[in-house]
Tab-separated table of C-alpha atoms in Angstrom:
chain	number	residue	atom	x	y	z
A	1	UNK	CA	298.640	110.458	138.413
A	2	UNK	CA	295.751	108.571	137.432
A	3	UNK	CA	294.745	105.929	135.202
A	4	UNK	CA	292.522	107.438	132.674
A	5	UNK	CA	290.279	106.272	129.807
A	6	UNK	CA	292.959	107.803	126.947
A	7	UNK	CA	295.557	106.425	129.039
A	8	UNK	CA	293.460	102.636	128.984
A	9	UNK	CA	292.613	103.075	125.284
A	10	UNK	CA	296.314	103.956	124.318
A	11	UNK	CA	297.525	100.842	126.198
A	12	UNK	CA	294.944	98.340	124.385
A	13	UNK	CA	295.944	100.241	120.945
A	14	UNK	CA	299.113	99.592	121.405
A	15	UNK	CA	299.069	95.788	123.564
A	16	UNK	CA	296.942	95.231	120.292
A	17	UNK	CA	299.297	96.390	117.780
A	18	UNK	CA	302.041	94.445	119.264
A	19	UNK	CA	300.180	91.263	119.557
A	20	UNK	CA	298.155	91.326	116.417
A	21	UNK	CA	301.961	93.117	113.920
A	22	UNK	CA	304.968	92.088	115.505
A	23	UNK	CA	303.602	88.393	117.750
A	24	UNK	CA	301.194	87.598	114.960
A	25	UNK	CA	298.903	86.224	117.179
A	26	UNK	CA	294.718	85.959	116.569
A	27	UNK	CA	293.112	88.557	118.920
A	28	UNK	CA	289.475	88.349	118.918
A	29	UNK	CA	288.666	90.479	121.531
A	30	UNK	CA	291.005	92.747	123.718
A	31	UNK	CA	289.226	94.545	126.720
A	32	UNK	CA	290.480	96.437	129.952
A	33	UNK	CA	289.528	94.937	132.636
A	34	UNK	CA	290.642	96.619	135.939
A	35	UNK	CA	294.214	98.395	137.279
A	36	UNK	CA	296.528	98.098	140.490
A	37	UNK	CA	298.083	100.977	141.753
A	38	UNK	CA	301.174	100.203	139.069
A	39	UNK	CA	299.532	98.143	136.600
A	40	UNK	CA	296.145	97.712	134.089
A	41	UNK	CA	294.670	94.570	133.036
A	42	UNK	CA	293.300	93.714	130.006
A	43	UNK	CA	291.333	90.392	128.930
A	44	UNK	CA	291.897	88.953	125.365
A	45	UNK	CA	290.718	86.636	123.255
A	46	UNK	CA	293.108	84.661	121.067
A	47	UNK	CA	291.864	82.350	118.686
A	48	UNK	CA	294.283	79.342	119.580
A	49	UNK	CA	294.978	80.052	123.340
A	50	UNK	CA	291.264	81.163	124.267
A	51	UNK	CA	291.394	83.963	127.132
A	52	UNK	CA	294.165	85.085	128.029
A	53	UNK	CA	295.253	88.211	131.001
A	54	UNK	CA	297.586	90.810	130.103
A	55	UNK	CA	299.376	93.166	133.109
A	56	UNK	CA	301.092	96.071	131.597
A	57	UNK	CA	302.770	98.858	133.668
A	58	UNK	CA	300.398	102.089	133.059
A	59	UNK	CA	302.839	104.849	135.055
A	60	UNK	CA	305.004	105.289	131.923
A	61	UNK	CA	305.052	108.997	132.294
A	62	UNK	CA	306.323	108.902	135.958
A	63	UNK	CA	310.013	109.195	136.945
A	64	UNK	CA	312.535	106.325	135.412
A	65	UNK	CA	312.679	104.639	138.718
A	66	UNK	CA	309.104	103.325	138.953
A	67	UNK	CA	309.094	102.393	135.123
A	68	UNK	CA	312.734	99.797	136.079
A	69	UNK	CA	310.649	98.726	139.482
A	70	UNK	CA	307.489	97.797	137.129
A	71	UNK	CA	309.556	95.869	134.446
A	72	UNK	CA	311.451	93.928	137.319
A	73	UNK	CA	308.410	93.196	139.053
A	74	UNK	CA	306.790	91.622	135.380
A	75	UNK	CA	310.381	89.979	135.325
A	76	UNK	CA	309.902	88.183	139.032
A	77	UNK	CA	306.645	87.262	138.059
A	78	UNK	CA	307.338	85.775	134.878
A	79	UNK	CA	310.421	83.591	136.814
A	80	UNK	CA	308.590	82.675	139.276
A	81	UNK	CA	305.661	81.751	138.136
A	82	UNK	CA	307.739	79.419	135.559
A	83	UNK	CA	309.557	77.594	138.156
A	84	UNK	CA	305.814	76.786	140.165
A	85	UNK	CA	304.071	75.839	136.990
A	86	UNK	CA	307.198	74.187	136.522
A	87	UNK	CA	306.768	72.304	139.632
A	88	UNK	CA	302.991	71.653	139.105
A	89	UNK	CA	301.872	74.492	141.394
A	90	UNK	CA	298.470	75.690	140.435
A	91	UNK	CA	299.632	79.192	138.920
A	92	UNK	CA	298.564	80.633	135.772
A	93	UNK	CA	301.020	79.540	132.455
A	94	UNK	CA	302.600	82.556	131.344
A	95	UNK	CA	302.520	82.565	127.837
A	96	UNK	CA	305.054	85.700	126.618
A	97	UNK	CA	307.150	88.495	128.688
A	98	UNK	CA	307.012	91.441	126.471
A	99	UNK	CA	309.947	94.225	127.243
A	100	UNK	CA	310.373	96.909	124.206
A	101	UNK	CA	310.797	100.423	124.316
A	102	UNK	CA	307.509	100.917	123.489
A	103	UNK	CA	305.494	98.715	125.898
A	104	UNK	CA	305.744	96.175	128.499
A	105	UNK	CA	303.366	93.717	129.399
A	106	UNK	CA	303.083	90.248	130.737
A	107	UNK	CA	300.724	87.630	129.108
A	108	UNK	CA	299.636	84.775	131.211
A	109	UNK	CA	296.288	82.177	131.138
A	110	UNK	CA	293.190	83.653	132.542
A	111	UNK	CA	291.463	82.323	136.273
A	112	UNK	CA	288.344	83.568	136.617
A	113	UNK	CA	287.421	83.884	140.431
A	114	UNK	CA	284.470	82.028	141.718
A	115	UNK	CA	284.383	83.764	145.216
A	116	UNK	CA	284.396	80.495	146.803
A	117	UNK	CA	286.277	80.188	150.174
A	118	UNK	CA	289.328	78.091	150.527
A	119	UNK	CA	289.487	75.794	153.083
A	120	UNK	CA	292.452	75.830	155.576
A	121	UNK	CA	293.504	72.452	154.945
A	122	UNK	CA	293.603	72.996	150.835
A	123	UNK	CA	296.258	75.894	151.822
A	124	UNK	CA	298.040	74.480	154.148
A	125	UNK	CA	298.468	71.176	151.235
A	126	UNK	CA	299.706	74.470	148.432
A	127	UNK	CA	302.177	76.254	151.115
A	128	UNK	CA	303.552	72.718	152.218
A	129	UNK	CA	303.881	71.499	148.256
A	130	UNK	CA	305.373	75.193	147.537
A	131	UNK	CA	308.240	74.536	150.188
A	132	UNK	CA	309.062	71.604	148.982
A	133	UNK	CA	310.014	73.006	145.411
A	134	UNK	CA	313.795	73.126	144.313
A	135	UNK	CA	314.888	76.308	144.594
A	136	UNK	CA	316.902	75.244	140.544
A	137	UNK	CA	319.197	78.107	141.051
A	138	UNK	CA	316.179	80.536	141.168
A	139	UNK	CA	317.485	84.274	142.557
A	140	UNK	CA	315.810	87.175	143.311
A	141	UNK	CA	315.735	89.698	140.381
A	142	UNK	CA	317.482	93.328	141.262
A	143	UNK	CA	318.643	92.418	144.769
A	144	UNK	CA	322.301	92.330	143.426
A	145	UNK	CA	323.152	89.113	144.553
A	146	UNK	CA	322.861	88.867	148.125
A	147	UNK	CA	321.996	86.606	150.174
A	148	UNK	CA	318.524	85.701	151.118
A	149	UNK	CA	318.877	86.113	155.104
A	150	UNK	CA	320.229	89.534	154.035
A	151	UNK	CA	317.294	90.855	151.882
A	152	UNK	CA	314.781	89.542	154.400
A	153	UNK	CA	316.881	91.651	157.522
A	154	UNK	CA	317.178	94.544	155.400
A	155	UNK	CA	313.530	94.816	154.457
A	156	UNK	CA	312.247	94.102	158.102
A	157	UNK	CA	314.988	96.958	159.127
A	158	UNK	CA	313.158	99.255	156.514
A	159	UNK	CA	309.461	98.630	157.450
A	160	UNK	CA	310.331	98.839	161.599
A	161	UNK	CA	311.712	102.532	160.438
């Protein structure tokens, strides 16, 4: 299935209509952007939050099982981008986790890329300061429970195969 432009412009109808009816927020401007192999991204315009990115799942139509792995995925990234921002990590604010029936979508601040290269030593600074985070009871969403050392063995198990 692909993305196309009745698909994009029933997503921004609707992101809009949610925003704008039942969030009550000031959209100036609400724009696709670009789309993942799951998800499209649109760029707003709010009046009090500036711009703003929006990641919706766009494979509604496909079977139940990639709709619940989309929603968890805006769920992880929502939870885990709280806990860094948290933690003053340099990761965008989110600013609302939408789940309805209707439409889900994740709202979060806006980095625009500058294409500039990062040097080693500025990553290695972020990946040391990111392991030294509390973990604050933070799990891994849909992984029933288990352990950590589990997940990891199972998913190496599953890419070797």
């Amino acid at each position: 299935m692909r993305l196309t432009n009745n698909k994009i412009e029933k997503l921004r109808r609707t992101i809009f209509n949610v925003l704008q009816n039942v969030l009550h927020w000031q959209i100036e401007e609400l724009k696709f952007i670009d789309n993942g192999v799951n998800n499209a991204v649109f760029l707003i315009k709010e009046k009090n939050s500036g711009m703003l990115a929006i990641r919706t799942p766009w494979r509604t139509e496909d079977n139940l099982n990639d709709i619940n792995l989309s929603v968890r995925s805006l769920k992880k990234e929502s939870l885990i981008s709280d806990h860094c921002y948290k933690y003053k990590i340099p990761v965008p604010k989110v600013h609302k986790l939408y789940l309805s029936d209707e439409i889900n979508f994740l709202v979060s601040d806006f980095v625009s890329g500058d294409n500039k290269e990062i040097p080693s030593f500025d990553i290695g600074q972020l990946t040391s300061k990111l392991h030294k985070i509390p973990l604050d009871n933070l799990s891994i969403i849909g992984q029933h429970e288990r352990p950590l050392t589990n997940i990891i063995s199972h998913r190496i198990t599953e890419r070797v195969n």
